[in-house]
Short mmCIF file of C-alpha atoms in Angstrom, two decimals:
data_model
loop_
_atom_site.label_atom_id
_atom_site.label_comp_id
_atom_site.label_asym_id
_atom_site.label_seq_id
_atom_site.Cartn_x
_atom_site.Cartn_y
_atom_site.Cartn_z
CA MET A 292 -7.09 53.60 23.71
CA PHE A 293 -6.66 49.86 23.09
CA ARG A 294 -9.90 49.65 21.12
CA SER A 295 -9.03 52.70 19.07
CA ILE A 296 -5.48 51.47 18.12
CA PHE A 297 -6.89 47.90 17.49
CA ALA A 298 -9.62 49.29 15.22
CA LYS A 299 -7.05 51.24 13.32
CA TYR A 300 -4.79 48.24 12.75
CA VAL A 301 -7.86 45.99 11.75
CA THR A 302 -9.05 48.66 9.36
CA ALA A 303 -5.75 49.11 7.71
CA PHE A 304 -5.07 45.30 7.46
CA MET A 305 -8.51 44.61 6.09
CA SER A 306 -8.35 47.38 3.54
CA ILE A 307 -4.94 46.29 2.25
CA ILE A 308 -5.87 42.61 2.16
CA ILE A 309 -9.23 43.22 0.49
CA PHE A 310 -7.78 45.52 -2.07
CA GLY A 311 -4.87 43.14 -2.85
CA PHE A 312 -7.14 40.17 -3.20
CA ALA A 313 -9.51 42.15 -5.37
CA ILE A 314 -6.66 42.93 -7.78
CA LEU A 315 -5.52 39.32 -7.52
CA LEU A 316 -9.03 38.08 -8.29
CA MET A 317 -9.29 40.27 -11.45
CA ILE A 318 -5.84 39.12 -12.64
CA VAL A 319 -6.40 35.42 -11.94
CA THR A 320 -9.93 35.29 -13.42
CA SER A 321 -8.75 37.17 -16.45
CA ILE A 322 -5.76 34.81 -17.00
CA GLY A 323 -8.01 31.71 -16.20
CA GLY A 324 -10.66 32.85 -18.61
CA ASN A 325 -8.18 33.47 -21.35
CA TYR A 326 -6.60 30.09 -20.79
CA SER A 327 -10.03 28.34 -20.88
CA SER A 328 -10.90 30.18 -24.03
CA LYS A 329 -7.68 29.26 -25.71
CA ALA A 330 -8.04 25.59 -24.62
CA LYS A 331 -11.65 25.44 -26.01
CA GLU A 332 -10.70 27.08 -29.23
CA THR A 333 -7.82 24.50 -29.65
CA LEU A 334 -10.28 21.63 -28.93
CA MET A 335 -12.81 22.92 -31.43
CA THR A 336 -10.18 23.35 -34.06
CA ASN A 337 -8.87 19.81 -33.59
CA THR A 338 -12.43 18.46 -33.60
CA ALA A 339 -13.43 20.32 -36.83
CA GLU A 340 -10.13 19.29 -38.67
CA MET A 341 -10.53 15.73 -37.72
CA ILE A 342 -14.05 15.58 -38.95
CA GLN A 343 -12.97 17.50 -42.03
CA ILE A 344 -10.30 14.91 -42.83
CA TYR A 345 -12.78 12.04 -42.38
CA LEU A 346 -15.54 13.68 -44.56
CA ASN A 347 -13.01 14.74 -47.29
CA GLU A 348 -11.96 11.07 -47.61
CA LYS A 349 -15.55 10.03 -48.04
CA MET A 350 -16.46 12.80 -50.46
CA ALA A 351 -13.32 12.19 -52.60
CA GLU A 352 -15.28 10.45 -55.26
CA CYS A 353 -18.78 11.96 -54.76
CA ASP A 354 -20.35 15.06 -56.40
CA PRO A 355 -21.20 18.00 -54.26
CA GLU A 356 -24.94 17.22 -54.71
CA ASP A 357 -24.51 13.89 -52.99
CA PHE A 358 -23.28 15.43 -49.73
CA SER A 359 -26.57 14.85 -47.94
CA ALA A 360 -26.73 11.28 -49.08
CA VAL A 361 -23.16 10.55 -47.91
CA LEU A 362 -24.11 11.94 -44.49
CA ASN A 363 -27.05 9.67 -44.25
CA GLU A 364 -24.90 6.81 -45.29
CA ILE A 365 -22.31 7.59 -42.65
CA GLY A 366 -24.78 8.04 -40.04
CA GLU A 367 -24.41 8.86 -36.30
CA ALA A 368 -22.89 5.45 -35.56
CA HIS A 369 -19.71 6.33 -37.43
CA LEU A 370 -19.41 9.88 -36.32
CA SER A 371 -19.93 9.37 -32.56
CA PRO A 372 -16.83 7.19 -31.95
CA LEU A 373 -14.82 9.70 -34.00
CA LEU A 374 -16.06 12.68 -31.94
CA GLU A 375 -15.46 10.87 -28.72
CA SER A 376 -11.80 10.09 -29.74
CA VAL A 377 -11.18 13.64 -30.69
CA SER A 378 -12.45 15.22 -27.40
CA GLY A 379 -9.41 15.68 -25.09
CA PHE A 380 -11.59 16.57 -22.14
CA GLU A 381 -15.25 17.05 -21.37
CA ALA A 382 -16.61 20.07 -23.07
CA ASP A 383 -20.09 21.22 -24.27
CA LEU A 384 -19.30 20.82 -27.96
CA SER A 385 -21.82 20.55 -30.71
CA VAL A 386 -21.19 19.55 -34.22
CA LEU A 387 -23.29 21.11 -36.96
CA ILE A 388 -22.76 19.69 -40.52
CA ALA A 389 -24.41 21.59 -43.46
CA ASP A 390 -24.49 21.37 -47.06
CA GLN A 391 -22.74 23.66 -49.57
CA SER A 392 -25.54 26.14 -49.20
CA GLY A 393 -25.14 26.37 -45.38
CA ILE A 394 -28.37 24.52 -44.40
CA VAL A 395 -27.79 22.30 -41.37
CA CYS A 396 -28.58 18.73 -42.15
CA TYR A 397 -26.67 16.99 -39.19
CA VAL A 398 -26.27 17.73 -35.54
CA GLN A 399 -24.20 15.80 -33.06
CA ALA A 400 -23.32 16.77 -29.46
CA ILE A 401 -20.30 15.52 -27.48
CA GLU A 402 -21.59 16.94 -24.18
CA GLY A 403 -24.71 18.94 -23.14
CA ASP A 404 -27.93 19.58 -24.92
CA VAL A 405 -28.26 18.65 -28.64
CA PRO A 406 -29.40 21.76 -30.40
CA ASP A 407 -32.06 19.99 -32.45
CA LYS A 408 -33.69 23.33 -33.40
CA ALA A 409 -30.71 24.02 -35.65
CA LEU A 410 -31.71 21.32 -38.09
CA GLY A 411 -32.82 22.85 -41.33
CA LYS A 412 -31.58 26.26 -40.33
CA THR A 413 -28.83 28.14 -42.24
CA LEU A 414 -25.41 28.86 -40.69
CA PRO A 415 -24.56 32.47 -40.19
CA SER A 416 -23.71 34.34 -43.40
CA ALA A 417 -20.31 35.23 -42.02
CA ILE A 418 -19.39 31.55 -42.05
CA THR A 419 -21.09 30.54 -45.38
CA LYS A 420 -19.69 33.42 -47.43
CA THR A 421 -16.15 32.82 -46.17
CA LEU A 422 -16.24 29.14 -46.75
CA VAL A 423 -17.65 29.44 -50.24
CA VAL A 424 -14.66 31.42 -51.49
CA GLY A 425 -12.38 28.82 -49.92
CA GLY A 426 -11.47 30.31 -46.62
CA GLU A 427 -12.02 29.07 -43.03
CA VAL A 428 -13.27 31.21 -40.23
CA MET A 429 -12.83 30.90 -36.48
CA GLY A 430 -14.16 33.28 -33.88
CA GLU A 431 -16.93 34.02 -31.40
CA LEU A 432 -20.23 34.14 -33.23
CA ARG A 433 -23.82 33.91 -32.37
CA ILE A 434 -26.23 31.48 -34.09
CA GLU A 435 -29.64 33.03 -33.55
CA SER A 436 -31.28 29.59 -34.02
CA LEU A 437 -29.51 28.36 -30.93
CA GLY A 438 -30.50 31.30 -28.92
CA ARG A 439 -27.30 31.83 -27.02
CA ALA A 440 -23.76 33.13 -27.40
CA ILE A 441 -21.31 30.43 -28.57
CA PHE A 442 -17.86 29.88 -29.79
CA THR A 443 -17.73 28.71 -33.34
CA CYS A 444 -15.03 26.97 -35.45
CA ALA A 445 -16.11 26.44 -39.13
CA VAL A 446 -14.35 24.61 -41.88
CA GLY A 447 -15.31 23.47 -45.41
CA VAL A 448 -15.64 19.89 -46.79
CA ARG A 449 -14.37 19.46 -50.41
CA ASN A 450 -14.29 16.69 -52.84
CA ALA A 451 -11.32 15.69 -55.04
CA ASP A 452 -11.85 18.48 -57.40
CA GLY A 453 -11.78 20.99 -54.57
CA ALA A 454 -15.41 21.90 -54.93
CA LEU A 455 -17.16 22.82 -51.80
CA CYS A 456 -19.45 19.87 -50.70
CA GLY A 457 -20.42 21.02 -47.20
CA MET A 458 -19.62 22.82 -44.07
CA ILE A 459 -18.59 21.70 -40.56
CA ALA A 460 -19.27 24.16 -37.58
CA VAL A 461 -18.05 23.08 -34.13
CA CYS A 462 -19.84 25.13 -31.40
CA SER A 463 -19.31 25.43 -27.82
CA GLY A 464 -21.17 27.42 -24.99
CA ASP A 465 -19.59 29.21 -22.16
CA ARG A 466 -20.55 26.75 -19.46
CA ASN A 467 -17.05 25.30 -18.77
CA LEU A 468 -15.54 28.72 -18.83
CA GLY A 469 -17.92 30.10 -16.18
CA PHE A 470 -17.32 27.02 -14.15
CA THR A 471 -13.64 27.62 -14.23
CA VAL A 472 -13.95 31.25 -13.39
CA ASP A 473 -16.37 30.38 -10.48
CA ASN A 474 -13.85 27.94 -9.11
CA LEU A 475 -11.07 30.43 -9.26
CA THR A 476 -13.25 33.07 -7.66
CA GLN A 477 -14.33 30.73 -4.85
CA THR A 478 -10.71 29.70 -4.13
CA ILE A 479 -9.50 33.18 -3.97
CA VAL A 480 -12.37 34.36 -1.83
CA THR A 481 -11.83 31.43 0.64
CA SER A 482 -8.09 32.30 0.82
CA ALA A 483 -8.92 35.93 1.48
CA ALA A 484 -11.30 34.95 4.33
CA LEU A 485 -8.54 32.84 5.94
CA VAL A 486 -5.95 35.55 5.44
CA LEU A 487 -8.43 38.13 7.03
CA MET A 488 -8.95 35.89 10.00
CA ALA A 489 -5.16 35.32 10.53
CA SER A 490 -4.66 39.09 10.15
CA LEU A 491 -7.19 39.75 12.86
CA ILE A 492 -5.45 37.45 15.20
CA ALA A 493 -2.04 38.96 14.37
CA ALA A 494 -3.40 42.50 14.81
CA TYR A 495 -4.79 41.59 18.16
CA PHE A 496 -1.46 40.26 19.52
CA LEU A 497 0.51 42.99 17.82
CA THR A 498 -1.71 45.70 19.31
CA GLU A 499 -1.60 44.01 22.65
CA ARG A 500 2.22 43.94 22.52
CA THR A 501 2.38 47.61 21.61
CA ILE A 502 -0.33 48.87 23.98
CA ALA A 503 0.94 46.93 27.14
CA PRO A 504 4.01 49.38 27.72
CA LEU A 505 1.79 52.42 26.93
CA ARG A 506 -0.76 51.17 29.38
CA GLU A 507 1.98 50.81 32.02
CA MET A 508 3.17 54.39 31.20
CA ARG A 509 -0.31 55.72 31.64
CA LYS A 510 -0.59 54.06 35.05
CA ALA A 511 2.98 55.32 36.09
CA ALA A 512 1.96 58.90 34.96
CA ARG A 513 -1.05 58.66 37.30
CA ASN A 514 1.09 57.46 40.12
CA PHE A 515 3.45 60.46 39.45
CA SER A 516 0.48 62.89 39.78
CA ALA A 517 -0.36 61.17 43.09
CA GLY A 518 3.32 61.79 44.27
CA LYS A 519 4.58 58.22 43.79
CA PHE A 520 7.81 59.06 41.99
CA GLU A 521 9.36 55.64 42.54
CA THR A 522 7.19 54.08 39.83
CA ARG A 523 8.98 52.63 36.81
CA VAL A 524 7.84 50.76 33.57
CA ARG A 525 9.27 47.47 32.34
CA VAL A 526 11.49 47.66 29.16
CA ARG A 527 10.58 44.86 26.62
CA GLY A 528 12.77 44.21 23.59
CA ARG A 529 14.89 46.63 21.67
CA ASP A 530 12.30 48.37 19.43
CA GLU A 531 11.09 51.93 19.48
CA VAL A 532 8.52 51.12 22.20
CA ALA A 533 11.43 49.90 24.37
CA GLU A 534 13.30 53.15 23.73
CA LEU A 535 10.21 55.09 24.78
CA SER A 536 10.04 53.01 27.95
CA GLU A 537 13.68 53.85 28.66
CA ALA A 538 13.17 57.45 28.04
CA PHE A 539 10.16 57.38 30.27
CA ASN A 540 12.12 55.78 33.11
CA GLN A 541 14.87 58.39 32.68
CA MET A 542 12.25 61.13 32.95
CA ALA A 543 10.97 59.35 36.05
CA ASP A 544 14.54 59.39 37.47
CA SER A 545 14.78 63.14 36.78
CA LEU A 546 11.40 63.81 38.43
CA GLU A 547 12.30 61.73 41.44
CA ASN A 548 15.74 63.52 41.74
CA LEU A 549 13.97 66.86 41.27
CA GLU A 550 11.58 66.08 44.06
CA LYS A 551 14.28 65.11 46.35
CA MET A 552 16.24 68.20 45.63
CA ARG A 553 13.02 70.27 46.15
CA ASN A 554 12.44 68.69 49.47
CA SER A 555 16.09 69.25 50.39
CA PHE A 556 15.92 72.86 49.20
CA VAL A 557 12.87 73.55 51.32
CA ALA A 558 14.50 72.09 54.33
CA ASN A 559 17.81 73.93 53.71
CA VAL A 560 16.10 77.27 53.11
CA SER A 561 13.91 76.74 56.14
CA HIS A 562 16.98 75.95 58.19
CA ASP A 563 18.93 78.91 56.66
CA LEU A 564 16.15 81.34 57.33
CA ARG A 565 15.30 80.10 60.82
CA THR A 566 18.85 79.97 62.16
CA PRO A 567 19.99 83.51 61.47
CA MET A 568 16.54 84.95 62.34
CA THR A 569 16.58 83.06 65.66
CA THR A 570 20.11 84.39 66.30
CA ILE A 571 19.12 87.95 65.36
CA ALA A 572 15.98 87.91 67.37
CA GLY A 573 17.80 86.34 70.47
CA PHE A 574 20.64 88.92 70.44
CA ILE A 575 18.43 91.85 69.86
CA ASP A 576 16.07 90.87 72.66
CA GLY A 577 19.09 90.18 74.86
CA ILE A 578 20.32 93.84 74.24
CA ARG A 579 16.82 95.36 74.74
CA ASP A 580 16.29 93.41 77.99
CA GLY A 581 19.70 94.30 79.38
CA VAL A 582 20.73 90.62 79.47
CA ILE A 583 23.75 91.48 77.36
CA PRO A 584 25.96 94.19 79.05
CA PRO A 585 26.70 97.36 77.03
CA GLU A 586 30.29 96.66 76.65
CA GLU A 587 29.40 93.53 74.58
CA HIS A 588 26.84 95.24 72.39
CA ASP A 589 29.28 95.82 69.53
CA HIS A 590 30.37 92.11 69.49
CA TYR A 591 26.84 90.75 69.25
CA LEU A 592 25.78 93.48 66.79
CA GLU A 593 28.61 92.25 64.54
CA ILE A 594 27.15 88.89 64.79
CA VAL A 595 23.74 90.24 63.90
CA SER A 596 25.25 92.05 60.93
CA ILE A 597 26.90 88.77 59.71
CA GLU A 598 23.54 86.90 59.97
CA VAL A 599 21.70 89.67 58.00
CA GLN A 600 24.43 89.47 55.29
CA ARG A 601 23.83 85.78 55.16
CA LEU A 602 20.10 86.29 54.72
CA SER A 603 20.80 88.84 52.02
CA ARG A 604 22.91 86.42 50.16
CA LEU A 605 20.17 83.80 50.39
CA VAL A 606 17.47 86.15 49.15
CA THR A 607 19.77 87.37 46.34
CA SER A 608 20.34 83.83 45.23
CA LEU A 609 16.64 83.12 45.17
CA LEU A 610 16.06 86.29 43.24
CA ASP A 611 18.72 85.36 40.68
CA ILE A 612 16.98 81.96 40.24
CA SER A 613 13.66 83.68 39.73
CA ARG A 614 15.13 86.22 37.20
CA ILE A 615 16.98 83.42 35.30
CA GLN A 616 13.87 81.24 35.02
CA ALA A 617 11.77 84.18 33.95
CA GLY A 618 14.42 85.30 31.35
CA ASP A 619 14.66 88.78 32.82
CA ARG A 620 18.34 88.72 33.45
CA LYS A 621 20.26 90.50 30.68
CA PHE A 622 24.01 90.19 29.99
CA THR A 623 26.13 93.06 28.90
CA MET A 624 28.91 91.50 26.66
CA LYS A 625 32.16 93.30 26.53
CA PRO A 626 35.97 92.52 26.52
CA PHE A 627 37.88 92.38 29.78
CA ASP A 628 40.99 90.84 31.23
CA ILE A 629 40.26 87.55 32.93
CA CYS A 630 43.74 87.25 34.43
CA GLU A 631 43.14 90.58 36.37
CA MET A 632 39.85 89.47 37.65
CA ALA A 633 41.56 86.20 38.88
CA ARG A 634 44.23 88.21 40.72
CA LEU A 635 41.66 90.40 42.38
CA ILE A 636 39.57 87.41 43.51
CA LEU A 637 42.61 85.71 45.06
CA ILE A 638 43.45 88.93 46.94
CA SER A 639 39.95 89.21 48.31
CA PHE A 640 40.33 85.64 49.70
CA GLU A 641 43.81 86.36 51.21
CA GLN A 642 42.64 86.00 54.82
CA ASN A 643 40.86 82.71 54.21
CA ILE A 644 43.89 81.38 52.34
CA GLU A 645 46.23 82.21 55.21
CA GLU A 646 43.85 80.67 57.74
CA LYS A 647 44.05 77.32 56.00
CA HIS A 648 47.72 77.70 55.05
CA LEU A 649 46.94 76.77 51.43
CA ASP A 650 49.80 76.43 48.80
CA VAL A 651 48.46 78.75 46.01
CA THR A 652 49.65 78.34 42.42
CA PHE A 653 48.50 80.83 39.76
CA GLU A 654 49.31 80.06 36.13
CA CYS A 655 48.34 82.35 33.21
CA GLU A 656 49.48 81.70 29.61
CA GLU A 657 49.87 85.53 29.15
CA ASP A 658 49.92 88.41 31.51
CA ARG A 659 46.72 89.85 29.93
CA MET A 660 44.07 87.64 28.40
CA GLN A 661 41.03 89.32 27.03
CA VAL A 662 37.58 87.50 27.05
CA TYR A 663 34.33 88.64 25.62
CA ALA A 664 31.55 88.16 28.24
CA ASP A 665 29.47 89.78 30.94
CA HIS A 666 31.96 91.04 33.57
CA ASP A 667 29.78 90.91 36.65
CA ALA A 668 28.27 87.53 35.89
CA ILE A 669 31.59 85.92 35.28
CA TYR A 670 32.95 87.55 38.42
CA GLN A 671 30.05 86.04 40.38
CA ILE A 672 30.85 82.46 38.93
CA PHE A 673 34.61 82.84 39.43
CA TYR A 674 34.21 84.08 42.87
CA ASN A 675 31.79 81.32 44.03
CA ILE A 676 34.02 78.62 42.56
CA CYS A 677 37.11 79.93 44.31
CA HIS A 678 35.06 80.28 47.53
CA ASN A 679 33.87 76.68 47.44
CA ALA A 680 37.50 75.57 46.57
CA ILE A 681 38.88 77.29 49.55
CA LYS A 682 36.15 76.25 51.87
CA PHE A 683 36.36 72.58 51.06
CA SER A 684 40.25 72.37 50.79
CA TYR A 685 42.33 70.55 53.37
CA LEU A 686 44.39 72.45 55.80
CA GLY A 687 47.67 73.04 54.03
CA GLY A 688 46.36 71.67 50.77
CA MET A 689 46.93 73.08 47.20
CA LEU A 690 44.92 75.67 45.49
CA LYS A 691 45.65 76.08 41.78
CA LEU A 692 44.23 78.58 39.30
CA ARG A 693 45.04 78.06 35.69
CA ILE A 694 44.05 80.18 32.65
CA PHE A 695 45.10 79.14 29.10
CA TYR A 696 43.98 79.12 25.50
CA THR A 697 42.42 76.07 23.89
CA LYS A 698 42.68 74.72 20.34
CA GLU A 699 39.11 76.03 19.65
CA LYS A 700 40.40 79.64 20.33
CA LYS A 701 38.59 79.75 23.68
CA VAL A 702 39.94 80.65 27.09
CA LEU A 703 39.77 77.90 29.71
CA ILE A 704 39.57 78.83 33.42
CA SER A 705 40.44 76.09 35.88
CA VAL A 706 40.20 76.05 39.70
CA TYR A 707 41.77 73.04 41.34
CA ASN A 708 41.94 72.19 45.05
CA GLU A 709 43.11 69.33 47.35
CA GLY A 710 40.27 68.38 49.62
CA GLU A 711 37.14 66.39 50.24
CA GLY A 712 36.25 66.21 46.61
CA ILE A 713 32.90 65.14 45.31
CA PRO A 714 31.67 61.48 45.27
CA GLU A 715 31.51 60.02 41.71
CA ALA A 716 27.69 59.22 42.20
CA ASP A 717 27.12 62.89 42.88
CA LEU A 718 29.08 64.42 39.89
CA PRO A 719 26.29 64.15 37.38
CA MET A 720 23.93 66.23 39.73
CA VAL A 721 26.40 68.95 40.88
CA PHE A 722 24.90 71.56 38.71
CA GLU A 723 21.28 70.79 39.43
CA ARG A 724 19.06 73.06 41.38
CA PHE A 725 19.09 72.80 45.23
CA TYR A 726 21.75 70.02 45.15
CA LYS A 727 24.24 69.74 47.96
CA SER A 728 26.67 66.87 48.24
CA ASP A 729 27.20 67.64 51.92
CA LYS A 730 23.83 66.38 53.23
CA SER A 731 24.96 66.60 56.90
CA ARG A 732 25.80 70.33 56.54
CA GLY A 733 28.89 69.66 58.46
CA LEU A 734 31.26 71.32 56.04
CA ASP A 735 28.78 73.61 54.22
CA LYS A 736 26.65 75.51 56.70
CA SER A 737 25.87 78.45 54.71
CA GLY A 738 25.25 77.24 51.24
CA VAL A 739 21.79 76.28 49.83
CA GLY A 740 22.77 74.48 46.65
CA LEU A 741 22.03 77.32 44.13
CA GLY A 742 25.46 78.69 43.29
CA LEU A 743 26.55 76.09 40.80
CA TYR A 744 23.16 75.92 39.17
CA ILE A 745 23.34 79.71 38.71
CA ALA A 746 26.94 79.27 37.31
CA LYS A 747 25.84 76.77 34.88
CA THR A 748 22.92 78.87 33.69
CA ILE A 749 24.96 81.86 33.16
CA ILE A 750 27.71 79.88 31.28
CA ASN A 751 25.03 78.30 29.04
CA ALA A 752 23.64 81.75 28.33
CA HIS A 753 27.11 82.72 27.08
CA GLY A 754 27.11 79.67 24.74
CA GLU A 755 30.14 78.14 26.71
CA ARG A 756 30.54 75.05 28.77
CA ILE A 757 31.30 74.38 32.46
CA GLY A 758 32.34 71.02 33.95
CA VAL A 759 33.85 69.30 36.96
CA SER A 760 36.26 66.40 37.67
CA SER A 761 36.87 65.07 41.12
CA GLU A 762 38.08 62.10 43.17
CA ALA A 763 36.43 61.78 46.61
CA GLY A 764 38.95 62.43 49.36
CA LYS A 765 41.73 63.76 46.95
CA TYR A 766 40.81 66.64 44.74
CA CYS A 767 38.28 68.68 42.89
CA GLU A 768 38.54 70.79 39.74
CA PHE A 769 35.84 73.10 38.31
CA TYR A 770 36.44 74.55 34.83
CA PHE A 771 34.63 76.68 32.27
CA THR A 772 35.38 78.23 28.87
CA LEU A 773 34.85 81.82 27.71
CA GLN A 774 35.03 83.39 24.25
CA ARG A 775 38.32 84.97 23.34
CA ALA A 776 37.98 88.62 22.68
CA GLN A 777 39.27 90.05 19.29
CA THR A 778 42.27 92.18 19.88
CA LYS A 779 43.81 94.71 17.58
CA ASP A 780 47.17 93.76 16.21
#
């Protein structure tokens, strides 16, 4: 995995850098080439104009036919210092001076090879024709006698009468231009290589920083598969990978809690199955063996019946869980009076309430309050919550049922009792499967931790909410909402 991600980073970085430097190379070489060309053209123009001024002064009083004789008189000794003073920087310049017909009669080079083979040759017709009519030409031409592409700047030499005496052509090759472009290319390529090297190092450390938490998660996942649910990953920084690490640890917490609840559920179910079955088997064997006298048969058969009902409730809860998880339980939605249901449930617990001497308060915003829900499912939830409230209430404590409308046009049902309550640490897990806050089973000897999970699942299926608030040793209050039924005015 590390190599794969590292290869992707490197490929992406190299592609972006190479593409960027290629574009930069084209732009810089183009700008550099244009700049060198402009600078060379300026140098050639200055050189040609300076020689033109010098020769114009010499030819002021001479006839055009005497141009060759004047050149011989001036000689190389006079022109060389002039050319050296004009050259602003080293360049491969060549000066060709021709007579009025364009025949080259003088050649001088500032730098580079002297094109001696141009002597006696004729300048290109594009230059001679233009200069004869009084114009000047400047541009990139090719003098075949030199055998290479050159830049040429040509001007005419005239006497005092304005007659054309000769022509001056300043030529230059592309040697310096190529040298400039090569230097720019070399500089950019070297910079690109350094940036690529730095990018590889950065990609390595960036990949390692990204992969390290993922590698820990992979190791933790393998530990989970081996049953080591206490494994956690370190959280580094505050970026997306850190958020993923936090989410992973939260998932690990949930898995660990689920595993603990599963183990607790297996232990509870095993106990709840073994205890009544042992009781039933013992009493039946006692009746069959004659150990229990006939006059006590009814008493012990009543105990057997109670244990059978207890087993039936356990099996029913397990079947409800299976049906809910499989999505097979269907709800029949219809309007009914929730206040009447509450009254019937309180009446059914009348004996339990009297045994604990509870102070019962029943508050209903209206005598009849219609809700739209599944009647049997809501009865199951309401009954279980009231049963738990009574079972965990203090002797002589308060039991309060309240039903009222909310601002959201819902009906809120609340069951409050004064009793042991639920520890704050246990509140987030109250509605989880197989969870029981009474680990010692001292208060709750019959429950298996499925009732509240079933209640939450049913309420969620209705699109409503269920919650709990409690303070250990003082009180506990469960509440849930239902949709208000539409009534005819």
